[in-house]
Amino acid sequence: MTEARKALVPVWTLATGDVRVPALAGDEPMTAERLAELRGVLAALADAPIATLEVHPLPDKCDRSRGITLDAASPLAQHLSQFIAQSTRSSLTAARATAGGENLYRMVVPAKVAAQFGQGMVRPMVSKAAAGGIHSALMNSTGIAANATFVPVGKAAAAGAAGGAGATVGVAAAGSAALTVAAPLVLMAVAVGVSAHAEYKRQQAIEHITELLEQLHEQKLEEEHSELDGCRDAIDKATAILLDQGKLGISLGLDSAVHAINTALGRADRRLAQWQSALDKLPDGKPVEIGTLTKSFPGVDEHGGTFRTHLELAALAIALKRRVVVLQAVEHAQGDPDNMFENFTRALRRDQQRLDELESSIAGVLVRLSALELARPNGLMPVFTTGEVDRLMGAAHRIHKLGDGAMVNSRTTDVAIEIGRDKDGSVVVFPAMPMHA
């Protein structure tokens, strides 16, 4: 930990277009807290989206299976390699930090910019390894992010390409703070990180659905699951082509996959409306019998059940749709390289608004269910058996836990995207995550 506290971490301020902002950073070392403040100020003052990029040692133990791997010829890897090459020419700190060739790059997008991606695009992902923790390749090392000293690299690309959002690397307008114009780098990092996050959510939903269906033996739900799971191949191929080669091909089966996903989202909408209607019909402030509740929410009082399977199917459809939305937004942005990041965020925000609303509404149903008070079952006998008491208490506990983790209109935070780079220039991009989970 002593070495971690003394570590010097180069940090660049990246712009997605020519912007003029006051020179706030200077070239003095700063703490992580000061860097977070700087990001917020820059996001508030700059006309174009601003991000920061840090470079850390690559942790020895890094679960690459959680991320999306791209070879050295992919657009993101090429943009990152070019950025590193130009930065090390003018910064001894950057040259020393990247000399080994293997590093972990952390791009942080301020909350103001992240809000353009939508409220529900990046949710906290609970880590099984540590209570209350979140997944992060960097945070699993030695806490270096909290103890390092960040050194601004203010002249990373003095000899870079011409300015403008389409430039791979350039310098922002004269007279402003030294900002590196790197719209394609920011765009691709955000796109891959968000796609990896959605894929992680898909994997979680698949695991839960498989377990639930093994208990239910419900043929219709099995078919719904199969239809959605069958979409993954087309989405994976489209993702590989777009993120590895930069252009989305045709005849991949993506259209049929999107149709199946949209059908599943339609089912989720209808089920949501039924759940909301059922809750609205319950008497205000009065206990509810389990039998009344299970008519509209079958299996809600059990570990598995049809209702919980419907929830997971909705989560799966949302995760798959989010991956498709990212692909469509990147393709749309690449059609206008001079206005790349703006096109990306505009397309992303428009298409995912429905997903955010659906996810938030489902969370609202879970919160309302968790707040219900269960009534004692009606019966002729004034005394209940031990089994009846145990069932009532167990059901109450499971229903009250439904609201745990449900997020209704959650606050947007800074978003971190971590990129592991190997010596051959290939990269693995880990799921985008909120900075403060």
Coordinates of C-alpha atoms in Angstrom, one line a residue:
M1 CA 0.0 0.0 0.0
T2 CA 3.0 2.3 0.5
E3 CA 3.9 2.1 -3.1
A4 CA 0.2 2.6 -4.1
R5 CA 0.1 5.9 -2.1
K6 CA 3.2 7.2 -4.0
A7 CA 1.9 6.1 -7.4
L8 CA 1.7 8.9 -10.0
V9 CA -1.2 8.4 -12.4
P10 CA -1.3 10.4 -15.6
V11 CA -4.8 11.8 -16.3
W12 CA -6.0 13.5 -19.5
T13 CA -9.0 15.7 -20.0
L14 CA -10.8 14.6 -23.2
A15 CA -13.2 16.7 -25.2
T16 CA -15.5 15.4 -27.9
G17 CA -15.3 18.7 -29.8
D18 CA -13.6 22.1 -29.9
V19 CA -14.5 23.8 -26.7
R20 CA -13.4 26.8 -24.6
V21 CA -13.3 26.4 -20.8
P22 CA -11.2 28.2 -18.1
A23 CA -7.8 26.6 -17.4
L24 CA -8.8 24.9 -14.1
A25 CA -6.4 21.9 -14.0
G26 CA -3.0 23.4 -14.5
D27 CA -0.2 20.9 -14.3
E28 CA -0.1 20.4 -10.5
P29 CA -0.7 16.9 -9.0
M30 CA -4.2 16.4 -7.5
T31 CA -6.1 13.9 -5.3
A32 CA -9.0 11.7 -6.5
E33 CA -11.4 14.0 -4.8
R34 CA -10.0 17.1 -6.6
L35 CA -10.2 15.3 -9.9
A36 CA -13.8 14.4 -9.3
E37 CA -14.6 18.1 -8.6
L38 CA -12.7 19.1 -11.8
R39 CA -14.8 16.8 -13.9
G40 CA -18.0 18.3 -12.5
V41 CA -16.9 21.8 -13.2
L42 CA -15.7 21.0 -16.7
A43 CA -18.9 19.3 -17.5
A44 CA -20.9 22.3 -16.3
L45 CA -18.8 24.9 -18.2
A46 CA -18.0 23.1 -21.5
D47 CA -20.3 23.1 -24.5
A48 CA -19.2 19.7 -25.6
P49 CA -19.1 16.5 -23.4
I50 CA -15.9 16.2 -21.4
A51 CA -14.3 13.0 -20.0
T52 CA -11.1 12.1 -18.2
L53 CA -8.8 9.2 -18.9
E54 CA -6.4 7.7 -16.3
V55 CA -3.8 5.0 -16.7
H56 CA -3.1 2.5 -14.0
P57 CA -1.1 -0.7 -13.8
L58 CA -3.1 -3.7 -15.0
P59 CA -4.1 -5.9 -12.0
D60 CA -2.6 -9.3 -11.9
K61 CA -5.9 -10.9 -11.3
C62 CA -8.5 -9.6 -13.7
D63 CA -11.7 -11.4 -14.7
R64 CA -11.7 -10.8 -18.4
S65 CA -14.8 -13.0 -19.0
R66 CA -16.9 -10.1 -17.8
G67 CA -15.7 -7.8 -20.6
I68 CA -15.8 -7.5 -24.4
T69 CA -12.4 -8.4 -26.0
L70 CA -11.4 -6.5 -29.2
D71 CA -8.2 -7.2 -31.2
A72 CA -5.6 -4.6 -32.0
A73 CA -7.2 -3.7 -35.4
S74 CA -10.5 -2.7 -33.8
P75 CA -11.4 1.0 -34.0
L76 CA -11.2 1.4 -30.2
A77 CA -7.8 -0.3 -29.9
Q78 CA -6.4 1.8 -32.8
H79 CA -7.7 5.1 -31.3
L80 CA -6.3 4.2 -27.9
S81 CA -2.9 3.2 -29.4
Q82 CA -2.7 6.4 -31.4
F83 CA -3.6 8.4 -28.4
I84 CA -0.9 6.7 -26.3
A85 CA 1.8 7.1 -29.0
Q86 CA 1.1 10.9 -29.3
S87 CA 0.8 11.4 -25.6
T88 CA 4.1 9.8 -24.6
R89 CA 6.0 12.1 -27.0
S90 CA 5.2 15.1 -24.9
S91 CA 4.8 13.7 -21.4
L92 CA 7.5 11.8 -19.4
T93 CA 5.0 10.8 -16.8
A94 CA 2.8 9.2 -19.5
A95 CA 5.7 7.6 -21.2
R96 CA 6.9 5.9 -17.9
A97 CA 3.3 4.8 -17.0
T98 CA 2.7 3.1 -20.3
A99 CA 6.2 1.8 -21.0
G100 CA 5.3 -1.8 -20.1
G101 CA 2.6 -2.0 -22.7
E102 CA 0.1 -3.5 -20.3
N103 CA -2.2 -1.0 -18.5
L104 CA -5.7 -0.4 -17.3
Y105 CA -7.2 2.7 -18.7
R106 CA -10.1 4.2 -16.8
M107 CA -12.4 6.6 -18.6
V108 CA -14.8 8.6 -16.4
V109 CA -17.8 10.3 -17.9
P110 CA -19.3 13.0 -15.7
A111 CA -22.8 12.6 -14.4
K112 CA -24.1 15.5 -16.6
V113 CA -22.8 13.7 -19.7
A114 CA -23.9 10.3 -18.5
A115 CA -27.4 11.6 -18.1
Q116 CA -27.5 11.9 -21.9
F117 CA -27.3 8.1 -22.1
G118 CA -30.4 7.7 -20.0
Q119 CA -31.2 7.1 -16.3
G120 CA -31.3 3.3 -16.6
M121 CA -28.4 2.5 -18.9
V122 CA -25.9 1.9 -16.2
R123 CA -27.0 0.3 -12.9
P124 CA -24.9 -0.8 -9.9
M125 CA -23.9 -4.5 -10.2
V126 CA -23.5 -6.2 -6.8
S127 CA -20.4 -8.2 -6.4
K128 CA -20.6 -11.7 -4.9
A129 CA -17.1 -11.4 -3.6
A130 CA -17.7 -8.5 -1.2
A131 CA -20.8 -7.3 0.6
G132 CA -21.9 -4.0 -0.8
G133 CA -19.2 -4.1 -3.4
I134 CA -19.4 -3.5 -7.2
H135 CA -17.5 -5.1 -10.0
S136 CA -14.4 -3.3 -11.1
A137 CA -11.1 -4.6 -12.4
L138 CA -9.3 -1.6 -10.9
M139 CA -11.0 -1.6 -7.5
N140 CA -10.1 -5.3 -7.1
S141 CA -6.4 -4.5 -7.1
T142 CA -5.2 -2.7 -4.0
G143 CA -7.3 0.4 -3.8
I144 CA -4.8 2.3 -5.9
A145 CA -7.5 4.7 -7.3
A146 CA -8.1 6.1 -3.8
N147 CA -4.5 6.6 -2.9
A148 CA -2.8 7.6 -6.1
T149 CA -1.7 11.1 -7.0
F150 CA -3.1 12.2 -10.4
V151 CA -0.9 14.2 -12.7
P152 CA -2.6 16.2 -15.4
V153 CA -1.2 15.7 -18.9
G154 CA -2.0 19.0 -20.5
K155 CA -0.2 18.9 -23.8
A156 CA -0.9 15.3 -24.9
A157 CA -1.4 16.0 -28.6
A158 CA 0.3 19.2 -29.5
A159 CA 1.1 17.8 -32.9
G160 CA -2.2 15.9 -33.3
A161 CA -4.7 15.9 -36.1
A162 CA -6.9 18.8 -37.1
G163 CA -9.5 19.9 -34.6
G164 CA -13.1 18.9 -34.7
A165 CA -15.2 16.0 -33.3
G166 CA -14.1 13.7 -36.1
A167 CA -10.4 14.0 -35.3
T168 CA -8.9 11.0 -33.6
V169 CA -6.6 13.2 -31.5
G170 CA -6.3 17.0 -31.6
V171 CA -6.1 20.1 -29.4
A172 CA -9.1 22.2 -28.4
A173 CA -9.4 25.8 -29.5
A174 CA -6.6 28.1 -28.7
G175 CA -6.9 30.1 -25.5
S176 CA -8.8 27.4 -23.6
A177 CA -7.6 24.8 -21.2
A178 CA -5.5 22.1 -22.8
L179 CA -8.1 19.5 -23.8
T180 CA -7.5 16.6 -26.1
V181 CA -10.1 16.3 -28.8
A182 CA -10.8 12.5 -29.0
A183 CA -14.5 12.0 -29.9
P184 CA -14.0 8.5 -31.6
L185 CA -12.0 7.3 -28.5
V186 CA -14.7 8.5 -26.1
L187 CA -17.5 7.2 -28.3
M188 CA -16.1 3.7 -28.8
A189 CA -15.2 3.4 -25.1
V190 CA -18.7 4.4 -24.0
A191 CA -20.3 2.2 -26.6
V192 CA -18.3 -1.0 -25.7
G193 CA -18.6 -0.3 -21.9
V194 CA -22.3 0.1 -22.0
S195 CA -22.7 -2.9 -24.3
A196 CA -20.6 -5.0 -21.9
H197 CA -22.8 -3.8 -19.0
A198 CA -26.0 -4.8 -20.9
E199 CA -24.4 -8.2 -21.7
Y200 CA -23.6 -8.8 -18.0
K201 CA -27.3 -8.0 -17.1
R202 CA -28.4 -10.5 -19.8
Q203 CA -26.2 -13.2 -18.2
Q204 CA -27.7 -12.5 -14.8
A205 CA -31.2 -12.7 -16.2
I206 CA -30.5 -16.0 -18.0
E207 CA -29.1 -17.6 -14.8
H208 CA -32.2 -16.6 -12.9
I209 CA -34.7 -17.7 -15.6
T210 CA -33.0 -21.0 -16.0
E211 CA -33.3 -21.7 -12.2
L212 CA -36.9 -20.6 -12.1
L213 CA -38.0 -22.6 -15.1
E214 CA -36.4 -25.7 -13.7
Q215 CA -38.9 -25.4 -10.8
L216 CA -41.9 -24.3 -12.8
H217 CA -41.9 -26.7 -15.8
E218 CA -44.0 -24.1 -17.7
Q219 CA -44.0 -24.7 -21.4
K220 CA -45.1 -21.3 -22.6
L221 CA -42.5 -19.5 -20.4
E222 CA -39.9 -21.9 -21.7
E223 CA -40.8 -20.9 -25.3
E224 CA -40.5 -17.2 -24.4
H225 CA -37.1 -17.8 -22.9
S226 CA -35.9 -19.7 -25.9
E227 CA -37.1 -17.0 -28.3
L228 CA -35.2 -14.3 -26.4
D229 CA -32.1 -16.4 -25.8
G230 CA -32.0 -17.2 -29.5
C231 CA -31.4 -13.5 -30.3
R232 CA -28.0 -13.5 -28.7
D233 CA -26.2 -15.0 -31.7
A234 CA -27.3 -12.2 -34.1
I235 CA -26.5 -9.5 -31.6
D236 CA -23.1 -10.9 -30.8
K237 CA -22.3 -11.1 -34.6
A238 CA -23.5 -7.5 -35.1
T239 CA -21.5 -6.3 -32.1
A240 CA -18.3 -8.0 -33.3
I241 CA -18.6 -6.5 -36.8
L242 CA -19.4 -3.0 -35.6
L243 CA -16.9 -2.8 -32.8
D244 CA -14.1 -4.8 -34.6
Q245 CA -14.5 -3.4 -38.1
G246 CA -16.4 -0.2 -37.6
K247 CA -19.3 -0.9 -40.0
L248 CA -22.4 -3.0 -39.4
G249 CA -23.1 -5.7 -42.0
I250 CA -26.3 -7.0 -43.3
S251 CA -28.0 -10.4 -43.4
L252 CA -27.1 -11.1 -39.8
G253 CA -30.6 -12.0 -38.6
L254 CA -30.6 -8.8 -36.5
D255 CA -34.0 -7.7 -37.8
S256 CA -35.7 -11.0 -36.7
A257 CA -33.9 -10.7 -33.3
V258 CA -35.1 -7.2 -32.8
H259 CA -38.7 -8.3 -33.7
A260 CA -38.5 -11.1 -31.0
I261 CA -37.1 -8.6 -28.4
N262 CA -39.8 -6.1 -29.2
T263 CA -42.5 -8.8 -28.9
A264 CA -41.1 -9.7 -25.5
L265 CA -41.1 -6.0 -24.5
G266 CA -44.8 -5.8 -25.5
R267 CA -45.6 -8.8 -23.2
A268 CA -43.7 -7.0 -20.4
D269 CA -45.8 -3.9 -21.0
R270 CA -49.1 -5.8 -20.8
R271 CA -48.0 -7.7 -17.7
L272 CA -46.9 -4.4 -16.1
A273 CA -50.3 -2.9 -16.8
Q274 CA -52.1 -5.9 -15.2
W275 CA -49.8 -5.7 -12.1
Q276 CA -50.5 -2.0 -11.7
S277 CA -54.2 -2.4 -12.1
A278 CA -54.2 -5.2 -9.6
L279 CA -52.4 -3.1 -7.0
D280 CA -54.7 -0.1 -7.7
K281 CA -57.7 -2.3 -6.8
L282 CA -56.4 -3.3 -3.4
P283 CA -58.0 -1.4 -0.5
D284 CA -55.8 1.4 0.8
G285 CA -54.2 0.8 4.2
K286 CA -55.8 -2.6 4.8
P287 CA -54.0 -6.0 5.1
V288 CA -54.2 -8.3 2.0
E289 CA -54.7 -12.0 2.1
I290 CA -52.1 -14.1 0.4
G291 CA -54.8 -15.8 -1.8
T292 CA -55.9 -12.4 -3.1
L293 CA -52.4 -11.5 -3.9
T294 CA -51.4 -14.7 -5.7
K295 CA -54.3 -14.4 -8.1
S296 CA -52.6 -11.4 -9.8
F297 CA -49.1 -12.3 -8.8
P298 CA -48.9 -16.1 -9.0
G299 CA -46.0 -17.5 -6.9
V300 CA -45.2 -14.1 -5.4
D301 CA -45.1 -15.8 -2.0
E302 CA -42.7 -18.5 -3.1
H303 CA -39.0 -18.6 -3.9
G304 CA -39.8 -19.2 -7.6
G305 CA -43.1 -18.7 -9.2
T306 CA -44.6 -17.4 -12.5
F307 CA -44.5 -13.8 -11.4
R308 CA -40.8 -13.8 -10.7
T309 CA -40.2 -15.5 -14.0
H310 CA -42.1 -12.8 -15.8
L311 CA -39.9 -10.3 -14.0
E312 CA -36.7 -12.0 -15.2
L313 CA -38.0 -12.3 -18.8
A314 CA -38.7 -8.6 -18.8
A315 CA -35.2 -8.0 -17.5
L316 CA -33.7 -10.2 -20.2
A317 CA -35.7 -8.4 -23.0
I318 CA -34.5 -5.0 -21.6
A319 CA -30.9 -6.1 -21.5
L320 CA -31.0 -7.4 -25.1
K321 CA -32.7 -4.3 -26.3
R322 CA -30.1 -2.1 -24.7
R323 CA -27.4 -3.9 -26.6
V324 CA -29.3 -3.4 -29.8
V325 CA -29.8 0.3 -29.0
V326 CA -26.1 0.8 -28.5
L327 CA -25.3 -0.8 -31.9
Q328 CA -27.9 1.4 -33.7
A329 CA -26.6 4.5 -32.0
V330 CA -23.0 3.8 -32.9
E331 CA -23.9 3.1 -36.5
H332 CA -25.9 6.3 -36.6
A333 CA -23.0 8.3 -35.2
Q334 CA -20.5 6.9 -37.6
G335 CA -22.6 8.1 -40.5
D336 CA -21.6 11.7 -39.6
P337 CA -18.0 11.7 -38.3
D338 CA -18.0 15.5 -37.9
N339 CA -20.9 15.3 -35.4
M340 CA -20.1 11.9 -34.0
F341 CA -20.7 12.1 -30.3
E342 CA -23.7 14.3 -30.5
N343 CA -25.4 11.9 -32.9
F344 CA -24.5 9.0 -30.7
T345 CA -26.0 10.5 -27.5
R346 CA -29.1 11.8 -29.4
A347 CA -29.9 8.3 -30.9
L348 CA -29.1 6.5 -27.6
R349 CA -31.3 8.8 -25.5
R350 CA -34.3 8.7 -27.9
D351 CA -34.4 4.9 -28.3
Q352 CA -33.9 4.0 -24.7
Q353 CA -36.3 6.3 -23.0
R354 CA -39.0 3.6 -23.3
L355 CA -36.7 1.1 -21.6
D356 CA -35.9 3.4 -18.7
E357 CA -39.7 4.0 -18.2
L358 CA -40.5 0.3 -18.3
E359 CA -37.7 -0.6 -15.9
S360 CA -38.7 2.2 -13.5
S361 CA -42.3 1.2 -13.6
I362 CA -41.5 -2.4 -12.8
A363 CA -39.4 -1.3 -9.9
G364 CA -42.4 0.8 -8.8
V365 CA -44.6 -2.3 -8.7
L366 CA -42.0 -4.2 -6.6
V367 CA -41.8 -1.3 -4.1
R368 CA -45.5 -1.2 -3.8
L369 CA -45.7 -5.0 -3.3
S370 CA -43.0 -4.9 -0.7
A371 CA -44.9 -2.3 1.4
L372 CA -48.1 -4.5 1.6
E373 CA -49.2 -5.9 4.9
L374 CA -50.4 -9.5 4.8
A375 CA -53.6 -10.4 6.5
R376 CA -54.3 -13.6 8.5
P377 CA -56.1 -16.1 6.3
N378 CA -59.8 -16.4 6.9
G379 CA -60.9 -19.7 8.5
L380 CA -63.3 -21.3 10.9
M381 CA -60.5 -22.3 13.4
P382 CA -59.4 -19.4 15.7
V383 CA -56.0 -21.0 16.1
F384 CA -53.5 -21.5 13.3
T385 CA -51.2 -24.5 12.9
T386 CA -47.5 -24.1 13.1
G387 CA -47.3 -24.7 9.3
E388 CA -49.8 -21.9 8.5
V389 CA -47.9 -19.5 10.7
D390 CA -44.5 -20.4 9.1
R391 CA -46.0 -20.0 5.6
L392 CA -47.4 -16.6 6.4
M393 CA -44.2 -15.4 7.9
G394 CA -42.1 -16.8 5.1
A395 CA -44.4 -15.2 2.5
A396 CA -44.3 -11.9 4.2
H397 CA -40.5 -12.0 4.3
R398 CA -40.2 -12.8 0.6
I399 CA -42.7 -10.2 -0.4
H400 CA -41.1 -7.5 1.7
K401 CA -37.7 -8.2 0.1
L402 CA -39.1 -7.6 -3.4
G403 CA -38.3 -3.9 -3.0
D404 CA -34.6 -4.5 -2.2
G405 CA -32.5 -3.1 -4.9
A406 CA -35.4 -1.7 -6.9
M407 CA -34.5 1.6 -8.4
V408 CA -37.2 4.1 -9.3
N409 CA -35.8 7.1 -11.1
S410 CA -32.3 6.6 -9.7
R411 CA -29.9 9.5 -9.7
T412 CA -27.3 9.5 -12.5
T413 CA -23.7 9.4 -11.3
D414 CA -20.3 9.6 -13.0
V415 CA -19.8 6.5 -15.1
A416 CA -16.5 4.7 -15.3
I417 CA -15.4 2.5 -18.2
E418 CA -12.2 0.4 -17.6
I419 CA -10.1 -0.8 -20.6
G420 CA -7.4 -3.4 -20.1
R421 CA -4.7 -3.1 -22.8
D422 CA -2.2 -5.9 -23.6
K423 CA 1.2 -5.5 -25.1
D424 CA 0.0 -6.5 -28.6
G425 CA -2.5 -3.6 -28.6
S426 CA -5.6 -5.7 -28.0
V427 CA -8.1 -4.5 -25.4
V428 CA -10.8 -5.9 -23.1
V429 CA -13.5 -3.4 -22.1
F430 CA -15.2 -4.1 -18.8
P431 CA -18.9 -3.3 -18.1
A432 CA -19.5 0.4 -17.5
M433 CA -20.3 1.1 -13.9
P434 CA -21.5 4.0 -11.7
M435 CA -18.7 5.6 -9.8
H436 CA -20.7 5.8 -6.6
A437 CA -22.8 2.7 -6.1

